[in-house]
Short mmCIF file of C-alpha atoms and ligand atoms in Angstrom, two decimals:
data_model
loop_
_atom_site.label_atom_id
_atom_site.label_comp_id
_atom_site.label_asym_id
_atom_site.label_seq_id
_atom_site.Cartn_x
_atom_site.Cartn_y
_atom_site.Cartn_z
CA MET A 9 -2.51 -11.38 -40.91
CA LYS A 10 -1.84 -10.31 -37.32
CA VAL A 11 -4.77 -9.56 -35.04
CA PRO A 12 -4.02 -8.34 -31.52
CA LEU A 13 -6.38 -9.02 -28.61
CA LEU A 14 -6.71 -5.26 -28.16
CA ASP A 15 -5.35 -2.34 -30.21
CA LEU A 16 -5.08 0.78 -28.07
CA LYS A 17 -2.94 2.56 -30.67
CA ALA A 18 -5.82 2.44 -33.14
CA GLN A 19 -8.10 3.99 -30.53
CA TYR A 20 -5.53 6.68 -29.76
CA GLU A 21 -5.18 7.63 -33.42
CA SER A 22 -8.89 8.38 -33.59
CA ILE A 23 -8.88 10.78 -30.61
CA ARG A 24 -5.32 12.11 -30.35
CA HIS A 25 -6.38 15.55 -31.60
CA GLU A 26 -8.51 15.86 -28.46
CA ILE A 27 -6.20 14.08 -26.02
CA GLU A 28 -2.98 15.94 -26.74
CA PRO A 29 -4.27 19.43 -25.78
CA VAL A 30 -5.65 18.22 -22.43
CA LEU A 31 -2.37 16.48 -21.61
CA LEU A 32 -0.50 19.69 -22.41
CA LYS A 33 -2.85 21.63 -20.20
CA VAL A 34 -2.04 19.41 -17.22
CA ALA A 35 1.66 19.95 -17.94
CA GLU A 36 1.16 23.70 -18.03
CA ASP A 37 -0.98 23.77 -14.88
CA GLN A 38 1.46 21.55 -12.93
CA ALA A 39 -1.43 20.49 -10.67
CA PHE A 40 -1.37 16.71 -10.71
CA ILE A 41 -3.34 15.17 -7.86
CA LEU A 42 -7.15 15.34 -7.53
CA GLY A 43 -8.35 18.89 -8.43
CA PRO A 44 -10.85 20.18 -11.02
CA GLU A 45 -10.28 17.50 -13.72
CA VAL A 46 -10.94 14.75 -11.16
CA GLU A 47 -14.04 16.55 -9.86
CA ALA A 48 -15.34 16.93 -13.42
CA LEU A 49 -14.74 13.22 -14.03
CA GLU A 50 -16.58 12.30 -10.84
CA GLN A 51 -19.61 14.33 -11.95
CA ASN A 52 -19.34 12.85 -15.44
CA ILE A 53 -19.28 9.26 -14.14
CA ALA A 54 -22.03 9.79 -11.54
CA ASN A 55 -24.31 11.15 -14.29
CA TYR A 56 -23.45 8.34 -16.69
CA ILE A 57 -23.98 5.57 -14.13
CA GLY A 58 -27.03 7.16 -12.56
CA ALA A 59 -25.55 7.21 -9.07
CA LYS A 60 -25.61 10.22 -6.74
CA TYR A 61 -21.91 10.19 -5.89
CA ALA A 62 -18.64 9.14 -7.50
CA VAL A 63 -15.25 9.12 -5.80
CA GLY A 64 -12.19 8.93 -8.08
CA VAL A 65 -9.49 6.58 -6.82
CA SER A 66 -6.11 5.15 -7.74
CA SER A 67 -7.25 1.81 -9.27
CA GLY A 68 -10.10 -0.66 -9.48
CA THR A 69 -8.46 -2.69 -6.74
CA ASP A 70 -8.34 0.38 -4.50
CA ALA A 71 -11.98 1.11 -5.35
CA LEU A 72 -12.91 -2.28 -3.86
CA LEU A 73 -10.54 -1.85 -0.93
CA LEU A 74 -11.78 1.66 -0.10
CA ALA A 75 -15.46 0.66 -0.33
CA MET A 76 -14.87 -2.29 2.01
CA MET A 77 -12.79 -0.20 4.45
CA ALA A 78 -15.48 2.48 4.54
CA LEU A 79 -18.12 -0.20 5.22
CA GLY A 80 -16.04 -1.31 8.19
CA ILE A 81 -15.20 -4.77 6.86
CA GLY A 82 -12.38 -6.36 8.84
CA GLU A 83 -11.34 -9.19 11.13
CA GLY A 84 -14.13 -11.61 12.01
CA ASP A 85 -16.21 -10.58 9.01
CA GLY A 86 -17.11 -12.61 5.95
CA VAL A 87 -17.65 -11.43 2.37
CA ILE A 88 -19.31 -13.62 -0.26
CA VAL A 89 -17.53 -13.51 -3.66
CA PRO A 90 -17.74 -15.52 -6.89
CA THR A 91 -14.86 -17.99 -7.17
CA PHE A 92 -14.33 -17.00 -10.83
CA SER A 93 -13.04 -13.43 -11.24
CA PHE A 94 -9.92 -11.30 -11.37
CA PHE A 95 -7.81 -11.77 -8.24
CA ALA A 96 -8.60 -8.34 -6.73
CA THR A 97 -12.23 -9.31 -6.02
CA ALA A 98 -11.17 -11.75 -3.29
CA GLY A 99 -7.70 -10.36 -2.60
CA VAL A 100 -9.02 -7.16 -1.01
CA VAL A 101 -11.21 -9.16 1.40
CA ALA A 102 -8.20 -11.11 2.63
CA ARG A 103 -6.07 -7.94 2.88
CA LEU A 104 -8.62 -6.57 5.37
CA ASN A 105 -8.29 -9.77 7.43
CA ALA A 106 -11.87 -10.70 6.59
CA MET A 107 -12.81 -14.13 5.23
CA PRO A 108 -13.74 -14.54 1.57
CA ILE A 109 -16.55 -17.05 1.06
CA PHE A 110 -16.42 -18.51 -2.44
CA VAL A 111 -19.54 -19.25 -4.47
CA ASP A 112 -19.87 -21.04 -7.81
CA ILE A 113 -21.03 -19.32 -10.99
CA ASP A 114 -23.94 -19.57 -13.39
CA PRO A 115 -23.05 -21.87 -16.33
CA GLU A 116 -24.32 -19.42 -18.97
CA THR A 117 -23.29 -15.96 -17.80
CA TYR A 118 -20.32 -17.01 -15.59
CA ASN A 119 -21.61 -14.56 -12.98
CA ILE A 120 -22.19 -15.45 -9.32
CA ASP A 121 -25.01 -17.95 -8.79
CA PRO A 122 -27.75 -16.41 -6.59
CA VAL A 123 -28.78 -19.82 -5.21
CA GLY A 124 -25.15 -20.51 -4.32
CA ILE A 125 -25.09 -17.27 -2.33
CA GLU A 126 -28.00 -18.42 -0.16
CA LYS A 127 -26.39 -21.80 0.47
CA ALA A 128 -23.02 -20.28 1.37
CA TYR A 129 -24.69 -17.78 3.68
CA ALA A 130 -26.51 -20.55 5.54
CA LYS A 131 -23.34 -22.62 5.81
CA TYR A 132 -20.93 -19.94 7.05
CA LYS A 133 -23.05 -17.45 8.98
CA GLY A 134 -22.33 -19.25 12.26
CA ASP A 135 -18.55 -18.96 11.75
CA VAL A 136 -18.14 -15.33 10.73
CA ASN A 137 -20.16 -12.14 10.65
CA ILE A 138 -21.13 -12.06 6.97
CA LYS A 139 -21.41 -8.41 6.00
CA ALA A 140 -21.41 -8.20 2.22
CA ILE A 141 -21.80 -9.88 -1.15
CA VAL A 142 -19.59 -8.89 -4.08
CA THR A 143 -21.28 -9.24 -7.47
CA VAL A 144 -18.79 -9.19 -10.36
CA HIS A 145 -20.28 -8.14 -13.69
CA LEU A 146 -17.93 -10.44 -15.54
CA PHE A 147 -16.67 -9.56 -19.04
CA GLY A 148 -19.12 -6.63 -19.10
CA GLN A 149 -22.38 -8.46 -18.42
CA ALA A 150 -24.53 -7.61 -15.42
CA ALA A 151 -24.87 -10.22 -12.69
CA HIS A 152 -28.40 -11.31 -11.79
CA MET A 153 -28.94 -8.48 -9.30
CA LYS A 154 -32.65 -8.81 -8.49
CA PRO A 155 -32.61 -11.98 -6.37
CA ILE A 156 -29.26 -10.97 -4.91
CA MET A 157 -30.53 -7.55 -3.79
CA GLU A 158 -33.65 -9.15 -2.32
CA PHE A 159 -31.60 -11.68 -0.38
CA ALA A 160 -29.17 -8.99 0.79
CA GLU A 161 -31.96 -6.72 1.99
CA ALA A 162 -33.69 -9.56 3.82
CA ASN A 163 -30.46 -10.39 5.66
CA GLY A 164 -28.98 -6.92 6.20
CA LEU A 165 -26.03 -7.43 3.85
CA HIS A 166 -24.24 -4.84 1.73
CA VAL A 167 -23.87 -5.51 -1.98
CA ILE A 168 -20.62 -4.29 -3.52
CA GLU A 169 -20.70 -4.34 -7.30
CA ASP A 170 -17.33 -5.16 -8.85
CA ALA A 171 -18.09 -3.35 -12.09
CA ALA A 172 -14.43 -3.09 -13.15
CA GLN A 173 -15.21 -4.70 -16.52
CA ALA A 174 -18.69 -3.31 -16.95
CA ILE A 175 -18.89 0.49 -17.06
CA GLY A 176 -22.11 1.36 -18.90
CA SER A 177 -23.52 -2.15 -18.78
CA ALA A 178 -27.09 -2.25 -17.53
CA TYR A 179 -29.41 -4.59 -15.74
CA MET A 180 -32.71 -5.42 -17.43
CA ASP A 181 -32.40 -2.39 -19.72
CA GLU A 182 -32.93 -0.06 -16.81
CA ARG A 183 -30.31 0.72 -14.23
CA ARG A 184 -26.65 0.84 -15.06
CA VAL A 185 -24.42 -1.38 -12.98
CA GLY A 186 -22.80 0.49 -10.12
CA SER A 187 -26.07 2.22 -9.22
CA ILE A 188 -27.85 -0.84 -7.83
CA GLY A 189 -25.86 -2.06 -4.80
CA THR A 190 -24.39 -0.21 -1.83
CA ALA A 191 -21.33 0.74 -3.88
CA GLY A 192 -20.07 0.22 -7.43
CA CYS A 193 -16.35 -0.24 -8.06
CA PHE A 194 -14.88 0.56 -11.48
CA SER A 195 -11.40 0.31 -12.96
CA PHE A 196 -9.80 2.56 -15.57
CA PHE A 197 -6.98 0.10 -16.26
CA PRO A 198 -6.01 0.68 -19.92
CA SER A 199 -7.61 -2.55 -21.19
CA LYS A 200 -11.06 -1.82 -19.73
CA ASN A 201 -13.68 -0.27 -22.03
CA LEU A 202 -12.94 3.14 -20.49
CA GLY A 203 -9.17 3.03 -20.02
CA ALA A 204 -6.79 5.68 -18.70
CA PHE A 205 -3.11 6.29 -19.46
CA GLY A 206 -2.17 4.40 -16.31
CA ASP A 207 -4.01 3.15 -13.26
CA GLY A 208 -7.26 4.64 -12.02
CA GLY A 209 -10.69 3.79 -10.70
CA VAL A 210 -13.88 5.16 -9.21
CA VAL A 211 -16.46 4.17 -6.58
CA THR A 212 -20.09 5.12 -7.11
CA THR A 213 -22.78 5.14 -4.44
CA ASN A 214 -26.16 6.66 -3.59
CA ASP A 215 -25.24 6.80 0.11
CA GLU A 216 -24.10 10.30 1.08
CA GLU A 217 -22.45 9.25 4.32
CA LEU A 218 -20.52 6.45 2.62
CA ALA A 219 -19.37 8.83 -0.14
CA HIS A 220 -18.15 11.32 2.48
CA LYS A 221 -16.29 8.63 4.39
CA MET A 222 -14.61 7.36 1.20
CA ARG A 223 -13.51 10.91 0.31
CA LEU A 224 -11.82 11.19 3.71
CA MET A 225 -10.30 7.73 3.62
CA ARG A 226 -8.92 8.45 0.14
CA VAL A 227 -6.62 11.07 1.73
CA HIS A 228 -5.53 9.21 4.88
CA GLY A 229 -8.76 9.97 6.73
CA ALA A 230 -8.20 13.71 7.08
CA GLU A 231 -10.92 16.27 6.40
CA LYS A 232 -8.53 19.05 7.38
CA ARG A 233 -4.98 18.32 6.30
CA TYR A 234 -2.87 16.76 9.10
CA TYR A 235 -5.91 16.21 11.37
CA HIS A 236 -6.89 12.57 10.98
CA GLU A 237 -10.33 11.37 12.03
CA MET A 238 -9.85 7.82 10.79
CA ILE A 239 -7.29 5.56 9.17
CA GLY A 240 -7.38 5.64 5.40
CA GLY A 241 -4.74 5.47 2.72
CA ASN A 242 -3.47 7.18 -0.40
CA PHE A 243 -6.18 6.24 -2.87
CA ARG A 244 -6.03 9.44 -4.96
CA LEU A 245 -6.67 9.73 -8.69
CA ASP A 246 -4.46 12.08 -10.68
CA ALA A 247 -5.33 14.87 -13.10
CA ILE A 248 -3.70 13.31 -16.18
CA GLN A 249 -5.89 10.23 -15.90
CA ALA A 250 -9.02 12.29 -15.28
CA ALA A 251 -8.28 14.59 -18.25
CA VAL A 252 -7.86 11.59 -20.58
CA LEU A 253 -10.98 9.90 -19.22
CA ASN A 254 -13.12 13.04 -19.59
CA VAL A 255 -12.30 13.00 -23.32
CA LYS A 256 -12.74 9.23 -23.77
CA ARG A 257 -16.03 9.13 -21.86
CA LYS A 258 -17.76 10.90 -24.79
CA TYR A 259 -16.91 8.00 -27.10
CA LEU A 260 -17.71 5.21 -24.68
CA ASP A 261 -21.22 4.36 -25.89
CA SER A 262 -20.12 4.22 -29.53
CA TRP A 263 -17.24 1.92 -28.57
CA HIS A 264 -19.66 -0.31 -26.65
CA GLU A 265 -21.90 -0.40 -29.72
CA SER A 266 -19.01 -1.51 -31.96
CA ARG A 267 -18.07 -4.24 -29.50
CA ARG A 268 -21.70 -5.46 -29.46
CA LYS A 269 -21.77 -5.52 -33.23
CA ASN A 270 -18.56 -7.55 -33.31
CA ALA A 271 -19.93 -9.94 -30.69
CA GLN A 272 -23.14 -10.37 -32.64
CA LYS A 273 -21.13 -11.14 -35.78
CA TYR A 274 -19.07 -13.78 -33.97
CA ASN A 275 -22.30 -15.32 -32.64
CA GLU A 276 -23.50 -15.63 -36.24
CA LEU A 277 -20.18 -16.91 -37.57
CA PHE A 278 -20.08 -19.60 -34.86
CA ALA A 279 -23.81 -20.41 -34.91
CA SER A 280 -23.46 -23.63 -36.91
CA GLN A 281 -20.53 -24.80 -34.79
CA ASP A 282 -21.67 -27.28 -32.11
CA ASP A 283 -18.23 -27.52 -30.56
CA ILE A 284 -18.03 -23.82 -29.63
CA VAL A 285 -20.05 -22.28 -26.82
CA THR A 286 -20.54 -18.56 -27.45
CA PRO A 287 -21.39 -16.11 -24.65
CA ALA A 288 -25.01 -16.14 -23.50
CA SER A 289 -26.58 -13.72 -25.95
CA VAL A 290 -29.21 -11.87 -24.06
CA TYR A 291 -28.98 -8.42 -25.54
CA GLU A 292 -29.83 -8.67 -29.22
CA ASP A 293 -32.00 -11.74 -29.24
CA ASP A 294 -35.42 -11.50 -27.62
CA SER A 295 -36.23 -15.06 -28.55
CA SER A 296 -33.33 -16.58 -26.61
CA PRO A 297 -34.59 -19.59 -24.66
CA LEU A 298 -36.25 -18.83 -21.37
CA HIS A 299 -33.82 -19.37 -18.57
CA PRO A 300 -33.84 -17.70 -15.18
CA PHE A 301 -30.78 -15.74 -16.26
CA THR A 302 -30.81 -15.43 -20.02
CA SER A 303 -34.44 -14.44 -20.38
CA LEU A 304 -33.33 -11.08 -19.04
CA ARG A 305 -32.14 -8.59 -21.60
CA PHE A 306 -28.92 -7.09 -20.33
CA PRO A 307 -26.96 -4.65 -22.47
CA HIS A 308 -23.60 -6.41 -22.30
CA ILE A 309 -20.56 -4.19 -23.04
CA TYR A 310 -18.23 -7.05 -24.09
CA ASN A 311 -15.05 -6.01 -22.33
CA GLN A 312 -14.22 -9.57 -23.31
CA TYR A 313 -15.77 -11.96 -25.79
CA SER A 314 -14.98 -15.43 -24.49
CA ILE A 315 -15.84 -18.71 -26.16
CA ARG A 316 -15.56 -22.21 -24.75
CA THR A 317 -14.22 -25.46 -26.10
CA PRO A 318 -12.90 -28.58 -24.34
CA ARG A 319 -9.84 -28.30 -26.65
CA ARG A 320 -9.00 -24.86 -25.31
CA ASP A 321 -5.24 -25.30 -24.84
CA GLN A 322 -4.74 -26.68 -28.36
CA LEU A 323 -6.87 -23.87 -29.79
CA MET A 324 -4.75 -21.36 -27.92
CA ALA A 325 -1.54 -22.75 -29.43
CA ASN A 326 -3.15 -22.66 -32.87
CA LEU A 327 -4.23 -19.02 -32.50
CA ASN A 328 -0.74 -18.07 -31.36
CA GLU A 329 0.72 -19.73 -34.47
CA HIS A 330 -1.67 -17.69 -36.64
CA GLY A 331 -0.82 -14.37 -34.98
CA ILE A 332 -4.20 -14.02 -33.31
CA GLY A 333 -4.29 -12.44 -29.85
CA ASN A 334 -6.09 -14.41 -27.15
CA ALA A 335 -6.10 -14.83 -23.38
CA VAL A 336 -7.58 -17.02 -20.69
CA TYR A 337 -9.69 -15.14 -18.14
CA TYR A 338 -9.31 -16.95 -15.76
CA PRO A 339 -7.32 -20.18 -15.68
CA VAL A 340 -7.41 -20.68 -11.88
CA PRO A 341 -10.54 -20.02 -9.79
CA PHE A 342 -10.05 -18.61 -6.27
CA HIS A 343 -10.75 -21.93 -4.55
CA GLU A 344 -7.70 -23.40 -6.36
CA GLN A 345 -5.33 -20.52 -5.57
CA LYS A 346 -2.42 -21.39 -3.31
CA CYS A 347 -2.83 -18.20 -1.26
CA PHE A 348 -6.42 -19.20 -0.41
CA ALA A 349 -5.61 -22.80 0.57
CA ASP A 350 -6.57 -22.10 4.20
CA VAL A 351 -9.87 -20.41 3.38
CA PRO A 352 -12.57 -22.84 4.66
CA SER A 353 -14.91 -22.44 1.67
CA ALA A 354 -12.08 -23.35 -0.73
CA ARG A 355 -12.89 -26.98 0.15
CA ASP A 356 -16.47 -26.71 -1.16
CA ALA A 357 -17.40 -28.02 -4.63
CA PHE A 358 -17.35 -25.66 -7.62
CA PRO A 359 -18.16 -27.84 -10.63
CA VAL A 360 -19.15 -24.98 -12.94
CA ALA A 361 -16.10 -22.80 -12.30
CA ASP A 362 -13.83 -25.83 -12.61
CA GLN A 363 -15.21 -26.62 -16.05
CA ILE A 364 -15.38 -23.04 -17.33
CA SER A 365 -11.83 -22.21 -16.26
CA ALA A 366 -10.57 -25.22 -18.24
CA GLU A 367 -12.53 -24.35 -21.41
CA ILE A 368 -12.70 -20.58 -21.71
CA ILE A 369 -10.69 -18.37 -24.06
CA ALA A 370 -11.09 -14.69 -24.99
CA ILE A 371 -10.68 -13.56 -28.62
CA PRO A 372 -10.39 -10.05 -30.13
CA VAL A 373 -13.63 -8.00 -29.94
CA TYR A 374 -12.26 -4.44 -29.67
CA PRO A 375 -14.12 -1.66 -31.53
CA GLU A 376 -11.50 -1.05 -34.24
CA LEU A 377 -11.41 -4.72 -35.32
CA THR A 378 -12.12 -4.82 -39.08
CA SER A 379 -14.50 -7.34 -40.65
CA ASP A 380 -11.57 -8.90 -42.54
CA MET A 381 -9.74 -9.43 -39.28
CA GLN A 382 -12.84 -10.82 -37.64
CA GLU A 383 -13.47 -13.29 -40.44
CA TYR A 384 -9.84 -14.37 -40.28
CA VAL A 385 -10.20 -15.04 -36.53
CA ALA A 386 -13.46 -16.95 -36.95
CA ASN A 387 -12.21 -18.97 -39.93
CA THR A 388 -8.99 -19.89 -38.15
CA ILE A 389 -10.97 -21.15 -35.16
CA LYS A 390 -13.46 -23.06 -37.30
CA SER A 391 -10.86 -24.77 -39.41
CA PHE A 392 -8.91 -25.75 -36.31
CA LEU A 393 -11.95 -27.29 -34.64
C1 PLP B 647 -9.50 -5.07 -13.61
C2 PLP B 647 -10.31 -5.64 -12.51
C3 PLP B 647 -10.14 -5.25 -11.16
C4 PLP B 647 -8.99 -4.42 -10.69
O1 PLP B 647 -8.81 -3.22 -11.32
P1 PLP B 647 -7.34 -2.55 -11.35
O2 PLP B 647 -7.63 -1.17 -11.85
O3 PLP B 647 -6.51 -3.35 -12.27
O4 PLP B 647 -6.83 -2.54 -9.95
C5 PLP B 647 -10.99 -5.78 -10.21
N1 PLP B 647 -11.96 -6.64 -10.54
C6 PLP B 647 -12.15 -7.05 -11.80
C7 PLP B 647 -13.26 -8.00 -12.09
C8 PLP B 647 -11.32 -6.58 -12.82
O5 PLP B 647 -11.50 -7.01 -14.07
#
């Protein structure tokens, strides 16, 4: 049996009758950049997230870049980021000539450690003007926003939510991620839970002035074409992506639900296995042990289902032999990246991220995964270990 890590063709088959007409309409209209489909998507996403404004952009990376540019982050500034994330989270900070300040992660959720934020702030605030904290909602699970928001407010810091993997995920069953901090940055890269037919992204915010500034900066800082009030870039979203996303958005919650069901099933299949660490299960199980992080009930959207084992590399080879898709998110934390060798905080200690990055592996959890396939994946892993 072959089981891919993700099967976008299966998803397409289920909605092609709705997608094909909207693609044709864009072809007939020949209006490709921004426009009514993008505006409809922005309204759609703002409503879904529970944020006042949404600004459609060219990618998740550009969502982060635009939010930071609009907040005036640049040379001499510092931005606190988790050391364990997709490259863009820290890459955009460096691109703006600001200094990323790396912080270790929580051992159960793999999200940024709130206590680590406070320590890093105290250590580096004399060297740079620390302006913001980026909270990544890794794999689709909300970071521990409450203490982070309290710390940020007490110290006048912005909180930028990197919600690229977490559209629709919520914090403590209440607010959806992307509506809590100063700005929420989402990606529509095809492998995210809400994926386009190419690159795309969106920034959400409740701050009217920030939304306005991002709209200008998205089109080279011009309110009136060819009259530039500020320096921006080309961060525009196109109509084809928005048309596809407006269709897919209707199915998003049912896809999340299928992913949760699959995750829950894996948790059960691996429950008797001491040598596998499953993701902190804080959504289904009210009786999960009390822990400052896991006692919270976050509706995880499982963009990835990652397990841990010290024999990760051997397991990976074994899964490859059995035709089972898998991937390591992420093998190298930021503090170990060559391009960040000169970043002062790269020399700090990150014991949790070091261990997790050596042990973690993602396995198929996509909505169309059948129970036969899932059992095959679980049995292959169990018999290997
Ligand atoms: C995917 C992703 C991004 C970047 O999104 P792109 O659309 O690929 O530019 C940023 N941060 C995280 C955590 C991501 O997973």
